[in-house]
Amino acid sequence: MTTITIAWIALPFLLGFTIYLLPKVDRYLALFTAFVSAGYALQLFAEQSRLTLELLDHFGVTLIVDQLSGYFILTNALVTAAVILYCWHSDKTAFFYAQAIILHGSINAAFACADFISLYVALEVSGIAAFLLIAYPRTDRSIWVALRYLFISNTAMLFYLVGAALAYQTNHSFSFASLRGAPPEALALIFLGLLVKGGIFVSGLWLPLTHSESETPVSAMLSGVVVKAGVYPLVRCALMVEEVDPLIRIFGVGTALLGVGYAVFEKDTKRMLAFHTVSQLGFILAAPVVGGFYALTHGLVKSALFLIAGALPSRNFKELQHKPINTTVWIALVIASFSISGFPLLSGFGAKVLTTKNLLPWQAIAMNVAALGTAISFAKFIFLPHKAAGEDVVKPGFWPATILLLGGLFAANIVYYEAYSLANIVKPLATIGLGWLAYLLIFKRSLLKLPRVVEQFEHLIGGMSLMLLLLFWMVMA
Amino acid sequence: MLEAFVFATIFCGFFGIILKKNLVMKIISMDVMSTGVIAYYVLVASRDGLFTPIISDAANGAYADPVPQAVILTGIVIGFSIQCLMLVGVMKLARDNPTLETNEIEKSNTP
């Protein structure tokens, strides 16, 4: 198993560069890599045990793979496969596939490592690959969005590096476990880096613009898995060091409310989805023990939603309400929206129930409000007009990708089949009903437009220093 | 003392990122900041001593810790490559925005 793990980590990078040498077989190699990852994740579920690979001596450079990473890796594999299928008949060059696969590999590495330095390398490589993917169309806007992304993530990672050095100084080890007993500065700096990278709470406000302005397949990949590379280490830390668990939970609740608060008022489809990603990351952090399953569900559904939003005739909800969309696209949209609102028979339901079961009492009310907000914001999609011959042009690769993702949602449903009890089923239905009622009565007509001033580049960097103070204060308290 | 200087470098870089208006200056400030971080790793490594840990005839002295130094090499390479990528992006942007003021670029490129 050790050899398999190492080969699996190295494979995407190897094939990524091979694609560039053999541009003719780019798609096949890319798809093959995604399948290998999926197979590896299934193998992890079958083994049920934890595998630890350690560098010689005690510097704490370790890789850990267990079921939690299995969920994240499976998400990564399925989303990458769907994105490649989506691009199959487009005129993307070998460069695009090579970058997509390198991104896939670096995120896989981030899901396997359990020390700050390998994590740093994995996150930075994923940042560079994401930069190249966002800038792929080479328009002014895409270059600016990509530059902004790389700049913010790199600045955050510099803070993170200082934190890693401080943590090393106390325990002479880089592993996540060395957070225990580390000075509060170290914890604050490391968490700032991860929070920014993962798009959590106020420091995650770079995310909506980046995710909504990139191309459809790229935003599916960014929202589906790239942000989870920042979230996974937080979840892992919360599980390995109990002292940081309350901190992570507070951030989870804050993020869930903040993201959904923006999403409810948003008038643009892709921006709404991006804000909603912020809120869902909060759900993953709110209950770290079961975060893996939630991440799988969210990754599948969010990338499906981004792909579908790319197939709609307009990005503005106002315009969409006057333009009937094709019924088949609408059905896919409704399935995905139902899953994310927690409707039974789809894996979103199991994930929501499982998360609710693992919440602490003080979190329950806030998370229920966030779930209600989810139902309200997705009512915008569900109540769109549709007819059999509606206007839309779907790309040839659209259906295979969507079917793969939505099929994954149905299949993941069986992971937690114990969720199907009467009390569990009634509650999400009531939430969804209440959300729809609120949407039809209030939010459909609301004209409130939230200001975007906090999303400006300089304010994001400045916000980082404020977050650092907040974190420091929280850790000290 | 040295530690104070190192942190001063990091802060200089960070304030440069916030205060400078020009995109190229911002990137250079980021490089100053990463230089500070690298210096901090070297400082952490030299906490116990300054000798390079290489087998030789010299008397055993107080050795520097090789781990942070080895680790930060990756950081240097990554920082360098990000710098290059960003400057290439800026070159492309400079064709349409000769001043490279971030506010201007942001205004014309956000929806």
XYZ file of C-alpha atoms in Angstrom:
588
model
C 0.000 0.000 0.000
C 2.934 2.329 0.710
C 4.259 1.939 -2.806
C 0.810 2.429 -4.277
C 0.385 5.666 -2.328
C 3.677 7.094 -3.499
C 3.007 6.075 -7.088
C -0.457 7.619 -6.889
C 0.915 10.947 -5.642
C 3.599 11.070 -8.324
C 1.416 9.890 -11.219
C -0.534 13.122 -11.970
C 2.663 15.177 -12.148
C 4.338 12.618 -14.353
C 1.366 12.365 -16.688
C 0.851 16.123 -16.612
C 4.226 16.654 -18.200
C 3.775 13.663 -20.501
C 0.608 15.285 -21.852
C 2.680 18.209 -22.943
C 5.018 15.883 -24.814
C 2.207 13.875 -26.408
C -0.537 16.401 -27.089
C -2.530 13.897 -29.198
C -3.612 11.775 -26.238
C -4.143 14.631 -23.770
C -7.781 13.904 -22.867
C -7.270 10.174 -22.462
C -4.305 10.589 -20.136
C -6.134 13.213 -18.089
C -9.225 11.066 -17.721
C -7.083 8.048 -16.861
C -5.440 9.955 -14.000
C -8.829 10.914 -12.578
C -9.926 7.272 -12.682
C -6.743 6.138 -10.951
C -7.467 8.591 -8.130
C -11.033 7.364 -7.849
C -9.795 3.778 -7.673
C -7.290 4.718 -5.001
C -9.984 6.419 -2.916
C -12.236 3.363 -3.156
C -9.294 1.236 -2.080
C -8.940 3.464 0.989
C -12.586 2.867 1.879
C -12.100 -0.861 1.470
C -9.023 -0.995 3.701
C -10.667 0.884 6.583
C -7.308 1.501 8.230
C -5.031 4.486 8.475
C -1.726 4.532 6.659
C 1.108 6.752 7.864
C 4.225 7.393 5.826
C 7.010 9.105 7.695
C 10.231 10.668 6.527
C 13.295 9.256 8.240
C 13.978 10.670 11.682
C 11.627 12.905 13.639
C 11.150 16.103 11.682
C 7.484 15.354 11.449
C 7.268 15.265 7.659
C 4.440 12.773 7.339
C 1.716 11.683 4.967
C -1.490 10.284 6.414
C -4.232 8.698 4.348
C -7.406 7.382 5.891
C -11.140 7.514 5.246
C -11.327 11.277 5.728
C -8.779 11.839 2.969
C -10.598 9.135 0.997
C -13.721 11.276 0.799
C -11.768 14.331 -0.290
C -9.764 12.369 -2.868
C -12.923 10.839 -4.311
C -14.421 14.327 -4.672
C -11.323 15.482 -6.465
C -11.331 12.497 -8.823
C -15.005 12.784 -9.761
C -14.924 16.545 -10.275
C -11.774 16.372 -12.401
C -13.271 13.577 -14.507
C -16.444 15.605 -15.026
C -14.519 18.719 -16.016
C -12.437 16.776 -18.517
C -15.561 15.182 -19.992
C -17.108 18.648 -20.232
C -14.125 19.936 -22.193
C -13.828 16.789 -24.304
C -15.183 18.272 -27.558
C -13.981 21.817 -27.015
C -10.874 23.305 -28.602
C -8.866 23.397 -25.388
C -5.173 22.777 -25.989
C -2.954 20.204 -24.325
C -1.738 22.979 -22.005
C -5.173 23.180 -20.411
C -5.344 19.451 -19.719
C -1.787 19.398 -18.414
C -2.582 22.189 -15.950
C -5.842 20.547 -14.928
C -4.010 17.326 -14.131
C -1.222 19.073 -12.245
C -3.888 20.893 -10.244
C -5.537 17.543 -9.576
C -2.236 16.071 -8.409
C -1.308 18.961 -6.143
C -4.706 18.834 -4.470
C -4.364 15.090 -4.013
C -1.034 15.743 -2.321
C -2.653 18.328 -0.053
C -5.273 15.749 0.951
C -2.595 13.220 1.856
C -0.119 15.264 3.854
C -0.113 15.833 7.576
C 2.667 18.353 8.068
C 2.973 22.040 7.397
C 5.748 21.960 4.855
C 4.369 19.386 2.429
C 1.088 21.207 2.788
C 2.760 24.495 1.895
C 4.269 23.011 -1.226
C 1.005 21.359 -2.268
C -1.011 24.527 -1.723
C 1.424 26.729 -3.614
C 1.549 24.339 -6.557
C -2.224 24.279 -6.624
C -2.207 28.093 -6.513
C 0.087 28.299 -9.531
C -1.881 25.725 -11.515
C -5.158 27.483 -10.664
C -3.621 30.793 -11.745
C -2.730 29.327 -15.131
C -6.195 27.837 -15.553
C -7.975 31.084 -14.668
C -5.727 33.072 -16.993
C -6.177 30.535 -19.808
C -8.458 32.724 -22.016
C -5.753 35.476 -21.797
C -8.203 38.344 -21.772
C -7.412 41.374 -19.625
C -10.098 40.509 -17.145
C -9.085 36.901 -16.718
C -5.441 37.891 -16.227
C -6.408 40.441 -13.598
C -8.644 37.974 -11.756
C -5.898 35.363 -11.834
C -3.228 37.819 -10.663
C -5.441 38.903 -7.813
C -5.971 35.297 -6.781
C -2.279 34.443 -6.856
C -1.321 37.621 -5.031
C -3.772 37.101 -2.191
C -3.012 33.430 -1.766
C 0.747 33.986 -1.873
C 0.635 36.760 0.724
C -1.447 34.542 2.985
C 0.996 31.671 2.499
C 3.898 33.905 3.543
C 2.176 34.495 6.878
C 1.607 30.773 7.067
C 5.312 30.084 6.568
C 6.231 32.336 9.495
C 3.691 30.454 11.601
C 5.194 27.123 10.529
C 8.658 28.327 11.589
C 7.332 29.343 15.000
C 5.634 25.974 15.435
C 8.878 24.231 14.471
C 10.819 26.255 17.007
C 8.823 24.941 19.951
C 8.572 21.234 19.121
C 11.243 20.664 16.452
C 8.680 19.038 14.243
C 6.526 20.215 11.353
C 3.642 17.808 11.874
C 0.113 19.050 12.584
C 0.411 17.602 16.079
C 3.122 20.166 16.891
C 0.384 22.789 17.094
C -0.181 21.502 20.585
C 1.908 23.678 22.866
C 2.904 26.065 20.088
C 2.762 29.785 20.944
C -0.496 31.563 20.047
C 1.228 33.592 17.305
C 2.085 30.390 15.476
C -1.496 29.173 15.591
C -2.876 32.553 14.475
C -0.453 32.871 11.545
C -0.939 29.311 10.301
C -4.694 29.567 10.533
C -4.714 32.886 8.713
C -2.971 31.223 5.770
C -5.359 28.293 5.707
C -8.456 30.447 6.168
C -7.536 32.684 3.258
C -6.594 29.755 1.063
C -9.788 27.909 1.924
C -12.019 30.956 1.478
C -13.402 30.986 4.981
C -15.163 33.812 6.808
C -14.213 37.413 5.996
C -10.832 36.433 4.597
C -12.645 34.318 2.001
C -14.259 37.227 0.236
C -11.741 37.016 -2.606
C -13.581 33.867 -3.632
C -16.831 35.162 -5.218
C -15.159 37.278 -7.872
C -12.529 34.681 -8.715
C -15.001 31.824 -8.978
C -17.628 33.744 -10.888
C -15.364 35.386 -13.441
C -13.452 32.266 -14.515
C -14.639 30.008 -17.319
C -17.368 27.462 -16.596
C -15.188 24.318 -16.268
C -12.548 26.190 -14.300
C -15.021 27.574 -11.802
C -16.495 24.097 -11.407
C -13.051 22.824 -10.517
C -12.198 25.769 -8.240
C -15.421 25.617 -6.278
C -15.603 21.859 -6.287
C -12.156 20.972 -5.002
C -9.510 23.696 -4.954
C -10.918 25.529 -1.920
C -11.188 22.203 -0.111
C -7.413 21.918 -0.201
C -7.429 24.779 2.317
C -10.301 23.351 4.342
C -8.984 19.805 4.676
C -5.949 20.750 6.831
C -8.243 22.704 9.162
C -10.467 19.657 9.555
C -7.432 17.440 10.064
C -5.998 19.818 12.680
C -9.305 19.912 14.520
C -9.300 16.107 14.667
C -5.649 15.782 15.686
C -5.455 18.610 18.240
C -8.606 18.946 20.351
C -7.677 22.444 21.545
C -8.352 23.999 18.156
C -11.661 22.200 17.630
C -13.842 24.972 19.195
C -12.020 27.607 17.130
C -12.732 25.703 13.911
C -16.372 25.272 14.847
C -16.787 29.008 15.520
C -15.345 29.786 12.125
C -17.600 27.171 10.545
C -20.735 28.792 11.941
C -19.575 32.315 11.068
C -18.751 31.311 7.507
C -22.027 29.472 6.989
C -24.029 32.540 8.010
C -21.882 35.084 6.163
C -21.898 33.188 2.858
C -25.576 32.446 2.883
C -26.385 36.048 3.869
C -24.728 37.262 0.699
C -26.124 34.431 -1.440
C -29.738 35.213 -0.557
C -29.509 38.742 -1.965
C -27.347 37.997 -4.993
C -28.819 38.639 -8.440
C -26.172 36.897 -10.531
C -26.217 33.099 -10.914
C -22.484 32.427 -10.766
C -21.845 34.884 -7.947
C -24.686 33.344 -5.989
C -23.120 29.909 -6.385
C -19.733 31.262 -5.346
C -21.101 32.877 -2.191
C -22.922 29.686 -1.483
C -19.624 27.809 -1.683
C -18.376 30.013 1.160
C -21.390 29.032 3.232
C -21.000 25.317 2.500
C -17.355 25.389 3.545
C -18.703 26.600 6.865
C -20.882 23.497 7.085
C -17.817 21.304 6.522
C -15.962 23.022 9.363
C -18.928 23.151 11.724
C -18.694 19.409 12.332
C -15.129 18.335 11.532
C -15.751 14.666 12.360
C -18.102 14.190 9.422
C -16.648 16.943 7.228
C -15.418 14.426 4.651
C -18.841 13.246 3.568
C -20.153 16.798 3.417
C -17.197 17.821 1.274
C -17.894 14.966 -1.154
C -21.529 15.950 -1.511
C -20.791 19.621 -1.863
C -18.001 19.119 -4.380
C -20.236 17.020 -6.637
C -23.267 19.258 -6.434
C -21.442 22.565 -6.716
C -19.454 21.619 -9.776
C -22.655 20.281 -11.378
C -24.381 23.573 -10.583
C -21.555 25.613 -12.076
C -21.621 23.523 -15.247
C -25.389 23.954 -15.515
C -25.202 27.685 -14.785
C -22.768 27.921 -17.686
C -25.416 26.370 -19.971
C -28.148 28.842 -19.016
C -28.861 31.620 -21.532
C -28.049 34.443 -19.108
C -26.306 35.078 -15.807
C -28.896 37.485 -14.493
C -31.836 36.056 -12.530
C -34.108 38.896 -13.718
C -33.499 38.022 -17.361
C -33.765 34.308 -16.719
C -37.233 34.786 -15.292
C -38.411 35.972 -18.698
C -36.577 33.397 -20.778
C -37.883 29.826 -20.471
C -35.031 27.332 -20.337
C -34.995 23.847 -21.795
C -36.843 21.386 -19.565
C -34.082 18.760 -19.592
C -31.533 21.306 -18.356
C -34.080 22.491 -15.820
C -34.523 18.943 -14.461
C -30.761 18.624 -13.921
C -30.769 22.021 -12.245
C -33.615 21.012 -9.951
C -31.967 17.730 -8.963
C -28.797 19.575 -7.989
C -30.715 22.319 -6.158
C -32.766 19.757 -4.253
C -29.653 17.911 -3.199
C -27.973 21.013 -1.860
C -31.085 22.069 0.041
C -31.135 18.656 1.709
C -34.050 16.913 -0.005
C -34.339 13.165 0.763
C -33.132 10.562 -1.811
C -30.098 12.668 -2.674
C -26.835 12.615 -0.783
C -27.234 16.246 0.335
C -29.899 14.957 2.688
C -27.641 12.393 4.336
C -24.825 14.916 4.634
C -27.056 17.551 6.236
C -28.523 15.052 8.725
C -25.091 13.702 9.591
C -23.726 17.210 10.158
C -26.709 18.200 12.278
C -26.171 15.112 14.448
C -22.594 16.140 15.180
C -23.197 19.774 16.015
C -22.695 21.116 19.499
C -25.830 22.606 21.106
C -24.712 26.223 20.657
C -24.254 25.741 16.929
C -27.655 24.249 16.204
C -29.734 27.416 15.790
C -27.221 29.212 13.598
C -26.778 26.192 11.330
C -30.536 25.788 10.941
C -30.762 29.419 9.887
C -27.988 28.783 7.360
C -29.866 25.734 6.019
C -32.979 27.878 5.636
C -30.917 30.453 3.735
C -29.713 27.677 1.413
C -33.304 26.711 0.643
C -34.182 30.356 -0.053
C -31.253 30.957 -2.368
C -31.844 27.785 -4.371
C -35.535 28.545 -4.742
C -34.290 31.143 -7.229
C -33.163 28.286 -9.467
C -36.081 25.969 -8.863
C -38.765 28.512 -9.761
C -37.254 29.445 -13.114
C -39.665 29.119 -16.059
C -39.056 26.207 -18.435
C -40.557 24.585 -21.512
C -39.742 21.614 -23.703
C -38.305 23.660 -26.553
C -36.749 26.399 -24.497
C -33.794 28.294 -25.835
C -30.401 26.982 -24.903
C -27.336 25.555 -26.498
C -25.593 22.944 -24.402
C -22.047 21.997 -25.233
C -21.545 18.416 -26.446
C -19.657 17.453 -23.295
C -22.294 18.848 -20.975
C -24.467 15.769 -20.508
C -21.769 13.168 -19.726
C -20.287 15.489 -17.102
C -23.607 16.339 -15.476
C -24.769 12.739 -15.484
C -21.535 11.633 -13.833
C -21.867 14.237 -11.083
C -25.582 13.777 -10.449
C -25.192 9.987 -10.590
C -22.496 10.383 -7.957
C -25.013 12.233 -5.801
C -27.511 9.380 -6.016
C -24.827 6.778 -5.363
C -23.356 8.645 -2.377
C -26.828 8.587 -0.893
C -26.326 4.991 0.293
C -23.289 5.877 2.419
C -25.482 7.058 5.242
C -28.782 5.256 4.703
C -29.493 5.264 8.464
C -30.597 8.859 7.986
C -34.008 7.762 6.708
C -36.200 8.045 9.766
C -39.430 10.000 9.942
C -38.136 12.787 12.170
C -35.087 13.250 9.974
C -37.157 13.461 6.803
C -39.734 15.905 8.124
C -37.225 18.513 9.241
C -35.498 19.231 5.888
C -38.868 19.219 4.142
C -40.125 21.828 6.600
C -36.958 23.875 6.067
C -37.327 23.730 2.293
C -41.031 24.626 2.472
C -40.329 27.553 4.748
C -37.485 28.688 2.490
C -39.694 28.602 -0.616
C -42.427 30.505 1.190
C -39.945 33.160 2.289
C -38.578 33.369 -1.247
C -41.959 33.773 -2.924
C -43.232 36.267 -0.384
C -40.190 38.385 0.352
C -36.960 37.697 -1.466
C -38.312 37.424 -5.021
C -39.181 41.117 -4.917
C -36.284 42.378 -2.824
C -34.112 44.930 -4.556
C -31.420 45.124 -1.913
C -27.954 45.072 -3.403
C -25.135 44.424 -0.977
C -22.084 46.630 -1.480
C -18.989 45.080 -2.952
C -16.532 47.368 -1.306
C -15.045 44.638 0.885
C -14.180 42.631 -2.199
C -11.723 45.200 -3.500
C -8.176 44.006 -3.784
C -6.631 46.338 -1.212
C -9.390 45.805 1.277
C -8.849 42.075 1.046
C -5.169 42.443 1.911
C -5.997 44.893 4.706
C -8.707 42.532 5.923
C -6.011 39.903 6.291
C -4.212 41.942 8.966
C -7.479 42.502 10.814
C -8.211 38.776 10.652
C -4.765 38.129 12.048
C -5.549 40.340 15.049
C -8.910 38.647 15.525
C -7.338 35.195 15.353
C -4.607 36.168 17.764
C -7.171 37.484 20.191
C -9.278 34.340 19.849
C -6.329 32.057 20.448
C -5.204 34.027 23.473
C -8.663 34.028 25.041
C 17.997 41.989 17.762
C 18.308 40.121 14.474
C 14.808 38.809 14.958
C 13.532 42.389 15.213
C 15.206 43.260 11.911
C 13.729 40.232 10.238
C 10.237 41.099 11.399
C 10.788 44.708 10.338
C 11.552 43.428 6.821
C 8.390 41.342 6.785
C 6.275 44.287 7.916
C 7.911 46.658 5.450
C 6.953 44.252 2.701
C 3.419 43.862 3.953
C 2.826 47.606 4.261
C 4.329 48.067 0.823
C 1.731 45.655 -0.544
C -1.047 47.694 1.027
C 0.242 51.220 0.456
C 1.873 51.151 -2.974
C -0.506 51.887 -5.821
C 1.500 50.485 -8.687
C 1.102 46.792 -9.423
C 4.804 46.222 -10.065
C 5.678 47.910 -6.782
C 3.193 45.660 -5.040
C 4.882 42.596 -6.486
C 8.290 43.852 -5.416
C 6.946 44.482 -1.899
C 5.716 40.910 -1.853
C 9.218 39.790 -2.716
C 10.632 41.881 0.146
C 8.181 40.184 2.448
C 9.180 36.722 1.260
C 12.846 37.649 1.693
C 12.033 38.455 5.298
C 10.328 35.105 5.770
C 13.309 33.263 4.295
C 15.655 35.190 6.579
C 13.500 34.164 9.510
C 13.944 30.488 8.627
C 17.692 30.943 8.460
C 17.566 32.645 11.840
C 15.544 29.805 13.340
C 18.071 27.347 11.965
C 21.026 29.196 13.477
C 19.513 29.338 16.955
C 21.757 26.550 18.284
C 24.926 27.351 16.379
C 26.414 28.509 13.124
C 28.465 25.514 11.887
C 27.354 23.794 8.718
C 26.597 20.164 9.564
C 29.077 18.534 7.152
C 31.416 15.683 8.068
C 34.950 17.049 8.208
C 38.064 17.088 10.377
C 37.004 20.251 12.194
C 36.179 19.920 15.854
C 32.545 19.257 16.711
C 30.949 22.607 17.340
C 27.487 23.973 17.755
C 25.743 22.999 14.532
C 23.036 24.907 12.752
C 19.809 22.968 12.361
C 19.709 21.807 8.728
C 15.973 21.116 8.565
C 14.556 24.658 8.294
C 17.221 25.567 5.772
C 16.456 22.553 3.636
C 12.771 23.278 3.878
C 12.979 26.936 2.939
C 14.833 26.084 -0.287
C 11.467 24.941 -1.631
C 9.977 28.203 -0.444
C 12.598 30.201 -2.326
C 11.961 28.312 -5.552
C 8.212 28.681 -5.250
C 8.470 32.376 -4.445
C 10.716 32.902 -7.442
C 8.409 31.104 -9.849
C 5.348 32.964 -8.588
C 7.217 36.232 -9.023
C 8.002 35.343 -12.643
C 4.440 34.317 -13.408
C 3.037 37.505 -11.942
C 5.446 39.707 -13.848
C 4.464 37.951 -17.087
C 0.814 38.634 -16.265
C 1.642 42.276 -15.532
C 3.431 42.584 -18.878
C 0.262 41.471 -20.630
C -1.829 43.887 -18.608
C 0.588 46.771 -19.208
C -0.337 46.840 -22.893
C -3.743 48.299 -22.061
C -2.987 50.046 -18.763
C 0.351 51.797 -19.115
C 0.296 53.250 -15.579
C -0.524 49.917 -13.906
C -2.479 51.634 -11.138
C -4.336 48.863 -9.342
C -7.446 50.974 -8.781
C -7.753 51.697 -12.496
C -7.231 48.105 -13.527
C -9.706 46.963 -10.930
C -12.324 49.492 -12.020
C -12.172 48.456 -15.652
C -12.029 44.731 -14.973
C -14.712 44.035 -12.392
C -18.310 43.631 -13.472
